[in-house]
Amino acid sequence: MMAGAGGGNDFQWCFSQVKGAVDEDVAEADIISTVEFNYSGELLATGDKGGRVVIFQREQESKNRLLSRGEYNVYSTFQSHEPEFDYLKSLEIEEKINKIRWLPQQNAAHFLLSANDKTIKLWKISERDKRADGYNLKDEDGRLRDPFRITTLRVPVLMPMDLMVEASPRRIFANAHTYHINSISVNSDYETYLSADDLRINLWHLEITDRSFNIVDIKPANMEELTEVITAAECHPHQCNVFVYSSSKGTIRLCDMRAAALCDRHSKFFEEPEDPSSRSFFSEIISSISDVKFSHSGRYMMTRDYLSVKVWDLNMENRPVETYQVHEYLRSKLCSLYENDCIFDKFECCWNGSDSAIMTGSYNNFFRMFDRNTRRDITLEASRENSKPRAILKPRKVCTGGKRKKDEISVDSLDFNKKILHTAWHPKENVIAVAATNNLYIFQDKMN
Amino acid sequence: MINTMECAVDAQSLISISLRKIHNSRTQRGGIKLHKNLLVSYVLRNARQVYMNEKYAEIYRMQQYEEVMTVCNEIQELNPLELAEDCEEQTGDCCGSASESASLCGALLPVSHQAPSAQHIQPSGACSVPLALQSEEVCKAPDPSFYRSCCAEAYPVSNCDFSPVNSMHCNKTTVLDLDTHVVTTVENGYLHQDCCASLQQCCQGAQSPAKKRKLDFGYYVSEIEEVPDFTPCKRAKFEDSSYASTEPLDTSNISNLISIFGSGFSGLVSRQADFEQALNGQFCSKQALASLGAWTRAIVAF
């Protein structure tokens, strides 16, 4: 379901909240680099270039506020990764969080995996709202008492305290990746997860940090012969033996871990033949896949390349079943986009809970949604100008040539510094989180 | 903001932009990004192919004029009056549609015969200039030993067979191969360097074998398992020696970096290599021309 221009059964997207500084001068460390809802949608995590993780929690829906769903408020903030230096290779390792993935909740605490270029950490986020009072061996200030002074024993009593949310690193999975980690994905067995870098994919057990299994290795014997790298990987949502990985050549390989210990030979190979008439200097760049996501059903998967989003049926390898153009008007601008490095931007994509709609970002703080059933698409903008509470978002349109109509924006006026690379859709409801540089926008459907 | 005027997609400017990106990536925080550099290398390969195709096309045209002119001159020595017209027809054919080519043909004709074919002739001063420029830009193609002097295995550092006009484009570049720790100094003009990137059968011991030069992603990401004795000081040395010498990145220096780059990534340039092998010793033959045409069609300039 997605927004439409008119009435009927269509609903409309409204502004709900925006998080982050209003300041025009954006600190590099505050730029959001990943956004992820947890399995219930109650928690929303963001990671930024400064290595910080901020978790928002949805407040309970109150009966008094019927017109809007619960808002997301800051629940926990912690520094996940710090910059490191690899002395052996004279390389600085960025603290930027590349990916966050939640684990399904199994007890009162919440667990998530966060990854930078080299290291993955398992964080436990737990609440503490009581504290023990009346220790025998230490006094109120925490200082140790002299044991000889103790004449009586007492049982400590649990007293309520202000809610404190603690984040503690429970596992650190390090030293397994020579190249930059681009993906992590929790397996449906909830015991293992995979991590992928440019050339290798490793399978980990959540309890074991000192070793991992290498399940894919595409590094050639001679690096001169390198022609493609792994760009994204994901576990199948239901079949714990199946995973996919995408490449810089625009191909996707589906692998079955039951077939062999090393899954260098794929079970399925998805590739759409290139249209020779559209060949250009930049053909290889724009065909590189930046994200791959299984549908919730597990029947389809979606890939994002620079100009389009494609939906693939896992049973059909030779072409996608659906292709959506995100910003085809950029095809004639590829040279400039190459010069200013925008052509290397890695856009992500996401499904809604029912797999009926998909969403991805673009430039000028625009993001696009495609309804798979009606084949309609819409372009919306995340901006402070449209940030009045419950303000309905107006569809935007890019003028590709000819006379520019009112309310249209011309391609040359687009701000390519305002890019929406990361978006997330609530697993059950029509609530979306859109990361625009250092701001996080939350939109929801209008409730009547 | 993107310029309103889409940048002129010039292969040479793309090459220089790409090389600048690769150069800048070495100082970026977080280490060299393998994916981005791989994509940049694809653009570099595509631009280089287009650039070289254009150059080969020019060479071919030049070659044709020279051959025809040689024949014309020989004919004129025999019978200046009767056969000059035949010559002019032939030059007309070979000149094709390019007007500057016509002027070149005209410039080479003896002065006494320029009048009948006035439409081809321009003042010899103007003609001679483009002719000189073309020969400067282009290596002296017909010389077969020219190709034998370069080879993939051993780059000749001292015995390059250049035409004098090419010497202005000879540059020295020193490359340290981080995998084998071999230092190579290259003094070559750009074009024939690229031609011979993977010709195996040339250079049969004719030259003193320079050390094998290999530029690959191995120097981008040095792995502990591959280079056990790698130390930061070697990387610093590489930075000093190779890229420092190419500052500023003007065209001739860039062309050298292209040639260095072209010697690696054999997986990327395998098709180019096949093309170049076809050219070995048969430059300007019809076979090479047919493949040249195929390549020009295959890569559509953007």
XYZ file of C-alpha atoms in Angstrom:
750
model
C 0.000 0.000 0.000
C 1.292 3.390 -0.736
C 0.097 6.888 -1.130
C -2.002 8.019 -4.016
C -2.897 11.372 -5.324
C -6.576 11.110 -4.848
C -9.155 9.493 -2.674
C -10.708 6.083 -2.822
C -8.812 3.403 -1.003
C -5.571 5.244 -1.315
C -4.059 6.599 1.778
C -1.586 9.387 2.177
C 1.701 9.737 3.907
C 2.032 12.268 6.692
C 4.939 13.714 8.456
C 5.338 12.343 11.943
C 8.710 13.252 13.394
C 12.197 14.378 12.525
C 15.268 13.613 14.619
C 18.596 15.290 14.404
C 20.131 18.724 14.335
C 18.596 21.511 12.331
C 21.943 23.105 11.828
C 22.905 23.700 8.205
C 26.481 22.828 8.968
C 26.403 19.065 9.144
C 29.098 17.320 11.118
C 30.420 14.349 9.189
C 30.152 12.119 12.238
C 26.425 12.725 12.481
C 25.634 11.480 9.014
C 23.355 8.477 9.365
C 24.757 5.409 7.693
C 22.180 2.738 8.510
C 18.553 2.498 9.682
C 16.766 -0.622 10.889
C 13.498 -1.480 12.622
C 13.515 -4.462 14.941
C 11.234 -7.446 14.383
C 8.267 -5.939 16.198
C 8.796 -2.400 15.008
C 8.902 -1.171 18.551
C 12.532 -0.193 18.258
C 14.266 1.757 15.518
C 18.057 1.822 15.390
C 20.326 4.181 13.489
C 24.072 4.071 13.062
C 26.190 7.005 11.992
C 29.578 7.768 10.559
C 30.913 8.589 14.006
C 30.378 5.010 15.163
C 27.390 5.838 17.324
C 24.180 3.867 17.570
C 20.968 5.606 18.552
C 17.917 3.511 19.356
C 14.426 4.973 19.370
C 11.521 3.308 21.103
C 7.935 3.779 20.230
C 5.853 5.042 23.051
C 2.752 3.144 23.995
C -0.261 4.297 22.078
C -2.225 6.440 24.349
C -5.948 6.604 24.209
C -5.797 10.343 24.319
C -3.965 10.738 21.112
C -6.144 9.038 18.624
C -4.909 10.805 15.576
C -1.402 9.535 15.624
C 0.421 6.460 16.502
C 2.994 6.366 19.200
C 6.008 8.499 18.633
C 9.564 7.289 18.614
C 11.730 8.668 21.369
C 15.359 8.145 22.134
C 15.770 4.945 24.076
C 19.491 4.389 24.131
C 22.619 5.929 22.672
C 26.014 4.340 22.746
C 29.335 4.391 20.987
C 29.529 1.130 19.112
C 32.800 1.415 17.225
C 35.824 3.618 17.584
C 38.347 4.509 14.905
C 41.191 2.039 14.861
C 44.544 1.841 13.222
C 45.917 -1.270 11.617
C 49.611 -0.846 12.190
C 50.620 -3.724 10.006
C 48.990 -2.300 6.905
C 49.196 1.357 7.862
C 45.487 1.656 7.419
C 43.002 3.585 9.421
C 39.784 1.688 10.061
C 36.758 3.917 9.978
C 34.320 3.795 12.854
C 31.380 4.322 10.529
C 28.576 1.829 11.170
C 27.880 0.111 7.893
C 25.018 -2.109 9.035
C 22.818 -2.817 12.023
C 20.754 -5.971 12.237
C 18.452 -6.838 15.104
C 18.171 -10.273 16.600
C 14.694 -11.548 17.388
C 13.783 -10.879 20.968
C 14.036 -13.873 23.232
C 13.928 -12.289 26.672
C 13.553 -8.893 28.235
C 16.741 -7.619 26.669
C 17.232 -6.613 23.056
C 20.178 -7.689 20.966
C 21.580 -6.197 17.806
C 24.604 -6.665 15.612
C 26.492 -3.614 14.429
C 29.319 -3.691 11.930
C 31.947 -1.275 10.715
C 34.464 -2.085 7.983
C 36.254 -4.778 9.944
C 34.511 -5.734 13.165
C 31.042 -6.893 14.138
C 29.747 -6.454 17.650
C 26.798 -7.986 19.414
C 25.188 -5.491 21.741
C 22.787 -6.209 24.527
C 20.392 -3.438 25.351
C 18.681 -3.959 28.658
C 16.625 -1.920 31.025
C 17.313 -1.363 34.588
C 14.622 0.218 36.704
C 15.509 -1.135 40.112
C 18.574 -1.022 42.191
C 19.621 -2.926 45.214
C 19.852 -0.954 48.384
C 21.352 -2.018 51.688
C 24.531 -3.835 50.860
C 26.484 -5.254 53.701
C 29.976 -4.843 52.385
C 29.688 -1.385 50.906
C 27.967 1.730 52.021
C 25.663 4.138 50.231
C 28.486 5.742 48.303
C 29.848 2.439 47.188
C 32.893 2.556 49.352
C 33.927 -0.693 50.884
C 33.186 -1.042 54.519
C 35.663 -2.242 56.971
C 34.582 -5.839 57.601
C 35.411 -5.609 61.265
C 32.916 -2.799 61.683
C 30.016 -4.873 60.478
C 27.962 -6.081 63.372
C 24.672 -6.972 61.718
C 23.615 -8.500 58.436
C 20.767 -7.306 56.325
C 19.182 -8.404 53.086
C 19.483 -5.829 50.306
C 16.175 -4.469 49.116
C 15.294 -3.669 45.513
C 14.258 -0.071 45.205
C 12.774 1.523 42.124
C 14.956 3.914 40.225
C 14.741 5.975 37.098
C 14.752 3.809 34.068
C 18.220 3.296 32.784
C 18.916 1.654 29.467
C 22.260 0.011 29.285
C 24.053 -1.161 26.220
C 26.874 -3.593 26.683
C 28.965 -5.382 24.086
C 28.464 -9.092 24.573
C 30.497 -10.417 21.660
C 33.108 -8.951 19.418
C 33.657 -10.721 16.099
C 36.927 -9.394 14.795
C 39.842 -10.184 12.514
C 37.866 -12.171 10.008
C 37.701 -9.687 7.161
C 40.569 -8.411 5.118
C 38.333 -6.255 2.962
C 35.543 -3.887 3.917
C 32.413 -5.417 5.385
C 29.359 -4.397 3.393
C 26.629 -6.670 4.822
C 25.566 -8.675 7.816
C 22.491 -10.851 7.934
C 20.991 -12.897 10.745
C 19.978 -16.393 9.776
C 16.500 -17.731 10.365
C 17.896 -20.291 12.793
C 18.701 -17.375 15.104
C 21.980 -19.026 15.912
C 24.168 -18.020 13.017
C 24.703 -14.986 10.883
C 26.752 -14.111 7.844
C 29.049 -11.205 7.182
C 30.230 -10.230 3.730
C 33.111 -8.112 2.509
C 34.252 -7.320 -1.017
C 35.585 -10.767 -1.712
C 34.476 -13.147 1.030
C 31.484 -14.194 3.055
C 31.847 -15.687 6.510
C 29.359 -17.616 8.584
C 29.441 -17.057 12.321
C 27.838 -18.603 15.321
C 26.511 -15.939 17.634
C 28.162 -17.567 20.616
C 31.578 -18.086 19.072
C 33.840 -15.184 18.353
C 37.193 -16.763 17.764
C 36.371 -18.469 14.520
C 34.073 -18.309 11.568
C 33.481 -20.400 8.479
C 34.354 -18.935 5.136
C 31.532 -19.900 2.826
C 32.226 -17.777 -0.228
C 35.579 -16.667 -1.566
C 35.761 -14.959 -4.935
C 39.270 -13.670 -4.598
C 41.201 -14.666 -7.715
C 44.600 -16.271 -7.389
C 46.010 -13.319 -9.231
C 44.486 -10.046 -8.153
C 45.148 -8.667 -11.597
C 42.321 -10.848 -12.788
C 39.801 -9.331 -10.415
C 36.691 -8.411 -12.308
C 33.948 -8.257 -9.719
C 33.363 -7.870 -5.999
C 30.590 -8.826 -3.610
C 28.358 -5.874 -2.906
C 25.628 -7.266 -0.617
C 24.522 -10.541 0.945
C 21.462 -11.734 2.790
C 20.149 -14.907 4.391
C 16.844 -16.308 3.222
C 14.090 -15.373 5.693
C 12.891 -18.941 6.151
C 15.389 -21.395 4.723
C 18.412 -21.273 6.946
C 20.572 -23.028 4.355
C 19.976 -20.473 1.613
C 21.554 -17.094 1.113
C 22.180 -14.737 -1.787
C 24.929 -12.349 -2.659
C 25.064 -9.659 -5.297
C 28.040 -8.497 -7.303
C 29.393 -5.364 -8.865
C 28.604 -6.852 -12.252
C 24.875 -6.777 -11.607
C 24.500 -10.475 -10.940
C 23.015 -12.315 -7.971
C 24.013 -15.759 -6.846
C 21.859 -17.916 -4.644
C 23.755 -20.510 -2.669
C 22.747 -23.540 -0.677
C 24.975 -24.293 2.269
C 23.968 -27.927 2.190
C 25.615 -28.403 -1.174
C 29.177 -27.814 -0.066
C 31.193 -26.280 2.705
C 32.490 -23.639 0.342
C 29.657 -22.156 -1.642
C 31.731 -20.884 -4.527
C 29.442 -22.674 -6.925
C 26.063 -21.116 -6.891
C 22.780 -22.956 -7.014
C 21.125 -20.195 -8.978
C 22.514 -17.354 -10.990
C 20.376 -14.310 -11.655
C 21.384 -11.965 -14.411
C 19.553 -9.790 -16.850
C 21.278 -9.486 -20.214
C 22.630 -6.037 -20.859
C 20.962 -3.952 -23.503
C 23.797 -3.292 -25.957
C 22.214 -0.113 -27.233
C 22.526 1.516 -23.844
C 26.216 0.820 -23.505
C 28.299 3.729 -22.271
C 31.489 4.492 -20.418
C 29.611 3.971 -17.176
C 27.679 0.809 -17.943
C 29.617 -1.216 -15.424
C 29.108 1.309 -12.668
C 25.381 1.686 -13.051
C 24.809 -2.029 -13.244
C 26.602 -2.660 -9.948
C 24.062 -3.797 -7.366
C 24.120 -1.772 -4.165
C 21.535 -3.693 -2.129
C 19.689 -7.002 -2.163
C 16.695 -7.821 0.032
C 14.488 -10.868 0.236
C 10.774 -10.305 0.431
C 9.183 -11.276 3.717
C 7.560 -14.215 1.991
C 10.910 -15.480 0.788
C 9.584 -15.957 -2.709
C 11.076 -12.818 -4.224
C 14.134 -10.706 -3.849
C 14.770 -7.117 -4.766
C 17.990 -5.559 -6.042
C 18.952 -1.924 -6.353
C 21.368 -0.619 -8.913
C 22.111 3.008 -9.627
C 19.073 3.833 -11.726
C 16.532 1.138 -11.001
C 15.034 -1.382 -8.608
C 14.345 -4.905 -9.802
C 12.193 -7.589 -8.285
C 13.250 -11.143 -9.012
C 11.283 -14.333 -8.653
C 13.622 -16.902 -7.137
C 12.334 -19.405 -9.646
C 13.308 -17.346 -12.660
C 16.955 -16.599 -13.193
C 17.143 -15.035 -16.600
C 15.392 -11.769 -15.906
C 13.601 -9.865 -13.169
C 9.829 -10.023 -12.988
C 9.527 -6.321 -12.288
C 11.751 -3.337 -12.996
C 11.132 0.122 -11.606
C 12.998 3.193 -12.784
C 13.989 5.311 -9.841
C 15.488 8.330 -11.569
C 15.967 7.558 -15.235
C 16.476 11.273 -15.935
C 19.951 10.870 -14.490
C 21.050 8.616 -17.336
C 22.105 11.596 -19.419
C 23.974 13.077 -16.463
C 26.203 10.143 -15.704
C 29.370 11.940 -16.694
C 28.810 14.724 -14.185
C 27.711 12.227 -11.563
C 30.934 10.353 -12.159
C 32.969 13.505 -11.723
C 31.352 14.434 -8.436
C 31.386 10.796 -7.235
C 27.612 10.589 -6.879
C 27.561 7.677 -9.289
C 29.169 5.590 -6.553
C 26.377 6.244 -4.054
C 24.958 3.021 -2.686
C 21.230 3.247 -2.368
C 19.332 0.717 -0.305
C 15.822 -0.543 -0.806
C 13.178 -2.116 1.387
C 9.881 -3.980 1.294
C 6.781 -3.153 3.225
C 5.403 -5.737 5.640
C 3.090 -7.352 3.127
C 5.559 -7.219 0.205
C 3.073 -5.203 -1.804
C 5.224 -2.094 -2.006
C 8.895 -1.219 -2.176
C 10.763 1.922 -1.303
C 14.116 3.394 -2.172
C 15.865 6.749 -2.005
C 17.071 9.271 -4.532
C 18.599 12.757 -4.577
C 17.285 16.113 -3.418
C 15.974 14.265 -0.353
C 13.463 12.521 -2.574
C 12.439 8.961 -1.980
C 10.337 6.751 -4.166
C 7.715 4.132 -3.494
C 6.357 1.619 -5.952
C 3.132 -0.292 -5.522
C 3.629 -3.707 -7.037
C -0.060 -4.371 -7.515
C -1.257 -1.136 -9.047
C 2.120 -0.372 -10.656
C 1.811 3.170 -9.422
C 4.749 5.070 -8.083
C 5.156 8.177 -6.051
C 7.986 10.535 -5.211
C 8.041 12.182 -1.818
C 10.434 14.557 -0.165
C 11.926 14.567 3.311
C 12.362 18.183 4.188
C 11.966 20.467 7.131
C 9.569 22.599 5.141
C 7.015 19.803 5.154
C 7.500 18.998 8.796
C 4.408 20.250 10.462
C 2.833 17.542 12.593
C 0.604 15.275 10.538
C 1.182 17.386 7.437
C 0.337 15.397 4.364
C 3.228 14.887 2.014
C 2.666 16.196 -1.437
C 3.902 14.086 -4.324
C 6.903 15.562 -6.080
C 7.770 15.449 -9.730
C 10.991 15.950 -11.609
C 10.724 17.715 -14.914
C 12.804 15.872 -17.456
C 12.587 18.254 -20.324
C 10.401 20.717 -22.063
C 8.359 23.180 -20.193
C 8.545 22.905 -16.472
C 5.162 22.826 -14.893
C 4.378 24.500 -11.639
C 5.567 22.521 -8.617
C 7.891 20.487 -10.759
C 11.596 20.616 -10.183
C 14.045 20.471 -13.029
C 16.817 17.937 -13.109
C 19.464 20.616 -13.000
C 18.039 22.053 -9.806
C 18.344 18.822 -7.883
C 20.641 18.965 -4.907
C 22.934 15.976 -5.211
C 24.343 16.511 -1.754
C 20.971 15.675 -0.291
C 20.782 11.985 -0.868
C 18.576 9.409 0.750
C 20.549 6.204 0.858
C 18.928 4.487 3.834
C 15.259 3.839 4.416
C 13.333 1.366 6.523
C 9.728 0.217 6.608
C 8.005 -0.900 9.787
C 7.509 -4.681 9.627
C 3.777 -4.490 10.230
C 2.472 -0.981 9.818
C 2.710 1.864 7.390
C 5.419 3.693 9.240
C 8.648 4.502 7.464
C 11.989 5.867 8.589
C 14.002 7.866 6.070
C 17.556 8.989 6.741
C 18.400 12.315 5.110
C 22.054 13.007 5.812
C 22.037 13.730 9.550
C 18.289 13.796 10.046
C 15.922 10.906 10.545
C 12.397 11.454 9.270
C 9.523 9.296 10.354
C 6.394 9.261 8.248
C 3.197 7.338 8.722
C -0.040 6.913 6.942
C -2.825 9.259 7.733
C -5.230 7.798 10.197
C -8.805 8.728 9.615
C 24.681 20.786 -8.372
C 25.328 19.421 -11.778
C 26.249 21.843 -14.506
C 23.541 22.692 -16.897
C 25.858 21.902 -19.747
C 26.595 18.216 -19.596
C 30.326 17.809 -19.631
C 31.795 16.930 -22.951
C 32.358 13.223 -22.807
C 35.889 13.180 -23.931
C 37.743 9.939 -23.481
C 40.916 11.669 -22.537
C 39.309 13.786 -19.848
C 37.618 10.691 -18.444
C 40.969 9.020 -18.278
C 42.460 11.906 -16.360
C 39.471 12.120 -14.027
C 39.659 8.406 -13.350
C 43.329 8.471 -12.611
C 42.823 11.371 -10.275
C 40.195 9.392 -8.419
C 42.488 6.439 -8.066
C 45.238 8.705 -6.873
C 42.983 10.388 -4.323
C 41.645 7.093 -3.067
C 45.045 6.233 -1.720
C 44.846 8.981 0.836
C 41.232 8.492 1.773
C 40.360 7.558 5.272
C 39.543 3.947 5.843
C 41.875 2.584 3.239
C 41.457 2.030 -0.442
C 37.991 0.982 -1.439
C 38.308 -2.034 -3.646
C 34.822 -1.784 -5.125
C 35.057 1.855 -6.091
C 38.486 1.477 -7.607
C 37.351 -1.527 -9.594
C 34.496 0.503 -11.046
C 36.833 3.390 -11.819
C 39.144 0.985 -13.589
C 36.243 -0.095 -15.794
C 35.634 3.500 -16.805
C 39.327 3.870 -17.422
C 39.339 0.803 -19.617
C 36.321 1.967 -21.583
C 37.723 5.441 -22.061
C 41.063 4.063 -23.033
C 39.522 1.790 -25.608
C 37.634 4.639 -27.176
C 40.675 6.869 -27.071
C 42.870 4.273 -28.659
C 40.303 3.421 -31.256
C 40.236 7.044 -32.261
C 43.991 7.091 -32.409
C 44.157 3.942 -34.460
C 41.645 5.387 -36.830
C 43.849 8.417 -37.244
C 46.879 6.278 -37.755
C 45.045 4.299 -40.357
C 44.089 7.426 -42.209
C 47.638 8.691 -41.981
C 48.958 5.405 -43.176
C 46.686 5.409 -46.144
C 47.747 8.921 -47.144
C 51.369 8.051 -46.853
C 50.985 4.941 -48.920
C 49.058 6.734 -51.582
C 51.439 9.629 -51.569
C 54.361 7.287 -51.901
C 52.723 5.683 -54.899
C 51.855 9.072 -56.325
C 55.368 10.305 -55.968
C 56.723 7.238 -57.649
C 54.263 7.613 -60.455
C 55.069 11.255 -60.869
C 58.673 10.482 -61.285
C 57.731 8.302 -64.205
C 55.088 10.474 -65.853
C 54.259 13.662 -64.022
C 51.604 14.851 -66.446
C 49.389 11.826 -66.992
C 49.273 10.180 -63.629
C 48.891 13.162 -61.315
C 45.159 13.083 -61.821
C 45.007 9.447 -60.857
C 46.901 10.348 -57.748
C 44.485 13.048 -56.884
C 41.594 10.694 -57.321
C 43.225 8.264 -55.032
C 43.957 10.905 -52.496
C 40.389 11.976 -52.815
C 39.308 8.448 -51.993
C 41.648 7.996 -49.140
C 40.955 11.348 -47.694
C 37.389 10.368 -47.221
C 35.231 12.951 -45.632
C 37.693 14.668 -43.398
C 38.625 17.971 -44.823
C 41.827 18.185 -42.928
C 42.877 14.932 -44.463
C 42.358 16.451 -47.850
C 44.576 19.290 -46.926
C 47.245 16.887 -45.857
C 47.068 15.106 -49.155
C 47.292 18.400 -50.904
C 50.270 19.411 -48.894
C 52.137 16.348 -49.975
C 51.444 16.812 -53.653
C 54.054 18.622 -55.654
C 53.292 22.252 -56.054
C 52.973 22.115 -59.800
C 49.993 19.798 -59.567
C 48.047 21.469 -56.948
C 46.085 23.693 -59.276
C 43.828 21.058 -60.904
C 42.658 19.742 -57.605
C 42.092 23.036 -55.947
C 39.242 21.757 -53.893
C 41.595 19.495 -52.016
C 44.334 21.975 -51.597
C 44.896 24.414 -48.879
C 47.859 26.644 -48.385
C 50.782 24.447 -47.652
C 51.522 26.290 -44.476
C 48.214 25.282 -42.987
C 48.585 21.784 -44.258
C 51.936 21.187 -42.838
C 50.816 22.062 -39.373
C 48.212 19.371 -38.979
C 50.533 16.903 -40.562
C 53.203 17.676 -38.041
C 50.751 17.436 -35.188
C 49.511 14.094 -36.289
C 52.905 12.608 -36.539
C 53.727 13.888 -33.112
C 50.712 12.317 -31.589
C 51.150 9.034 -33.244
C 53.887 6.542 -32.917
C 55.692 5.588 -36.036
C 53.404 2.755 -36.850
C 54.686 0.975 -39.926
C 57.975 0.067 -38.411
C 57.629 -3.575 -37.417
C 60.569 -3.483 -35.073
C 58.655 -0.841 -33.200
C 56.286 -3.441 -31.879
C 58.955 -5.955 -31.249
C 60.650 -3.489 -29.050
C 57.907 -3.602 -26.488
C 56.521 -6.579 -24.804
C 54.545 -7.652 -21.838
C 57.266 -9.575 -20.146
C 60.092 -7.139 -20.407
C 59.662 -3.492 -20.903
C 62.598 -1.972 -22.697
C 63.906 0.795 -20.628
C 66.737 1.750 -22.845
C 66.096 0.420 -26.288
C 62.824 1.887 -27.279
C 62.570 2.451 -30.934
C 61.056 5.860 -31.126
C 60.648 8.302 -33.854
C 62.228 11.535 -32.739
C 58.991 13.401 -32.506
C 57.734 10.979 -29.920
C 60.512 11.739 -27.558
C 58.657 14.759 -26.323
C 56.162 12.388 -24.825
C 58.644 10.100 -23.189
C 58.398 10.214 -19.471
C 60.001 8.363 -16.696
C 57.856 6.645 -14.189
C 59.106 4.471 -11.424
C 56.854 1.774 -10.107
C 57.335 -0.404 -7.088
C 55.454 -3.655 -7.235
C 54.377 -4.397 -3.688
C 53.867 -8.067 -4.374
C 57.282 -8.818 -5.837
C 59.047 -5.712 -4.526
C 60.475 -5.049 -7.935
C 61.261 -1.512 -8.964
C 60.752 -0.687 -12.596
C 61.521 2.503 -14.401
C 59.651 3.113 -17.575
C 60.544 5.636 -20.210
C 58.015 5.358 -22.915
C 55.650 7.358 -24.967
C 52.134 6.371 -24.332
C 50.658 4.920 -27.413
C 52.856 2.076 -28.332
C 53.162 1.235 -24.699
C 49.473 0.537 -24.673
C 49.643 -1.319 -27.944
C 52.086 -3.782 -26.632
C 50.644 -4.364 -23.238
C 50.205 -8.067 -23.753
C 52.025 -9.002 -26.903
C 53.780 -12.158 -25.989
C 55.600 -13.024 -29.133
C 57.526 -9.830 -29.489
C 60.754 -8.919 -27.869
C 62.492 -12.175 -28.419
C 65.532 -11.348 -26.419
C 66.171 -8.335 -28.542
C 66.265 -6.092 -25.551
C 67.844 -6.366 -22.206
C 64.947 -7.696 -20.171
C 63.700 -5.108 -17.775
C 62.074 -6.540 -14.747
C 58.522 -7.619 -15.071
C 56.216 -4.847 -14.249
C 52.955 -5.662 -12.676
C 50.435 -3.275 -11.334
C 47.449 -4.813 -9.745
C 45.091 -4.578 -6.902
C 47.681 -6.371 -4.886
C 49.248 -3.062 -4.175
C 45.944 -1.584 -3.136
C 45.242 -4.059 -0.412
C 48.238 -5.815 0.870
C 47.303 -8.864 2.824
C 49.181 -10.346 5.645
C 48.923 -13.759 4.098
C 50.415 -12.614 0.832
C 53.104 -10.223 1.891
C 54.379 -11.468 5.176
C 57.188 -9.007 5.343
C 55.222 -5.975 4.386
C 56.103 -2.926 6.375
C 54.793 0.586 6.297
C 58.069 1.959 5.077
C 57.717 0.178 1.783
C 54.334 1.668 1.224
C 55.734 5.100 1.891
C 58.462 4.466 -0.612
C 55.939 3.475 -3.205
C 53.995 6.628 -2.595
C 57.092 8.719 -2.943
C 58.375 7.091 -6.051
C 55.413 6.499 -8.227
C 52.718 9.018 -7.716
C 54.998 11.822 -6.754
C 56.630 11.607 -10.093
C 53.390 12.013 -11.908
C 52.424 15.295 -10.356
C 51.019 17.330 -11.956
C 48.806 14.969 -13.870
C 49.079 16.343 -17.334
C 48.202 14.387 -20.401
C 51.561 12.817 -21.048
C 51.993 11.730 -17.467
C 48.479 10.417 -17.419
C 49.203 8.422 -20.502
C 52.082 6.783 -18.754
C 49.866 5.885 -15.864
C 47.457 4.446 -18.368
C 50.202 2.287 -19.718
C 51.163 1.191 -16.253
C 47.583 0.505 -15.477
C 47.098 -1.250 -18.737
C 49.792 -3.741 -17.960
C 47.703 -5.123 -15.163
C 44.035 -5.966 -14.900
C 44.436 -8.491 -17.632
C 40.962 -9.737 -16.758
C 39.602 -6.342 -17.608
C 41.553 -5.755 -20.729
C 41.509 -9.256 -22.139
C 39.429 -8.216 -25.088
C 41.713 -5.308 -25.721
C 44.656 -7.651 -25.534
C 43.178 -9.886 -28.191
C 42.726 -6.887 -30.371
C 46.287 -5.805 -29.865
C 47.623 -9.242 -30.657
C 45.817 -9.099 -33.937
C 47.640 -5.898 -34.661
C 51.069 -7.282 -34.041
C 53.115 -6.965 -37.174
C 50.045 -6.447 -39.269
C 49.274 -2.901 -38.511
C 47.035 -1.325 -41.033
C 46.331 -4.580 -42.704
C 42.773 -5.148 -43.674
C 42.293 -7.691 -40.928
C 43.281 -5.208 -38.277
C 41.087 -2.606 -39.846
C 38.126 -4.895 -39.806
C 38.599 -5.568 -36.111
C 39.160 -1.885 -35.500
C 35.822 -1.172 -37.037
C 34.213 -3.816 -34.876
C 35.681 -2.278 -31.752
C 34.592 1.173 -32.722
C 31.066 -0.090 -33.078
C 31.167 -2.121 -29.903
C 32.021 0.722 -27.614
C 29.637 3.511 -28.363
C 31.106 6.783 -27.293
C 28.726 8.373 -24.854
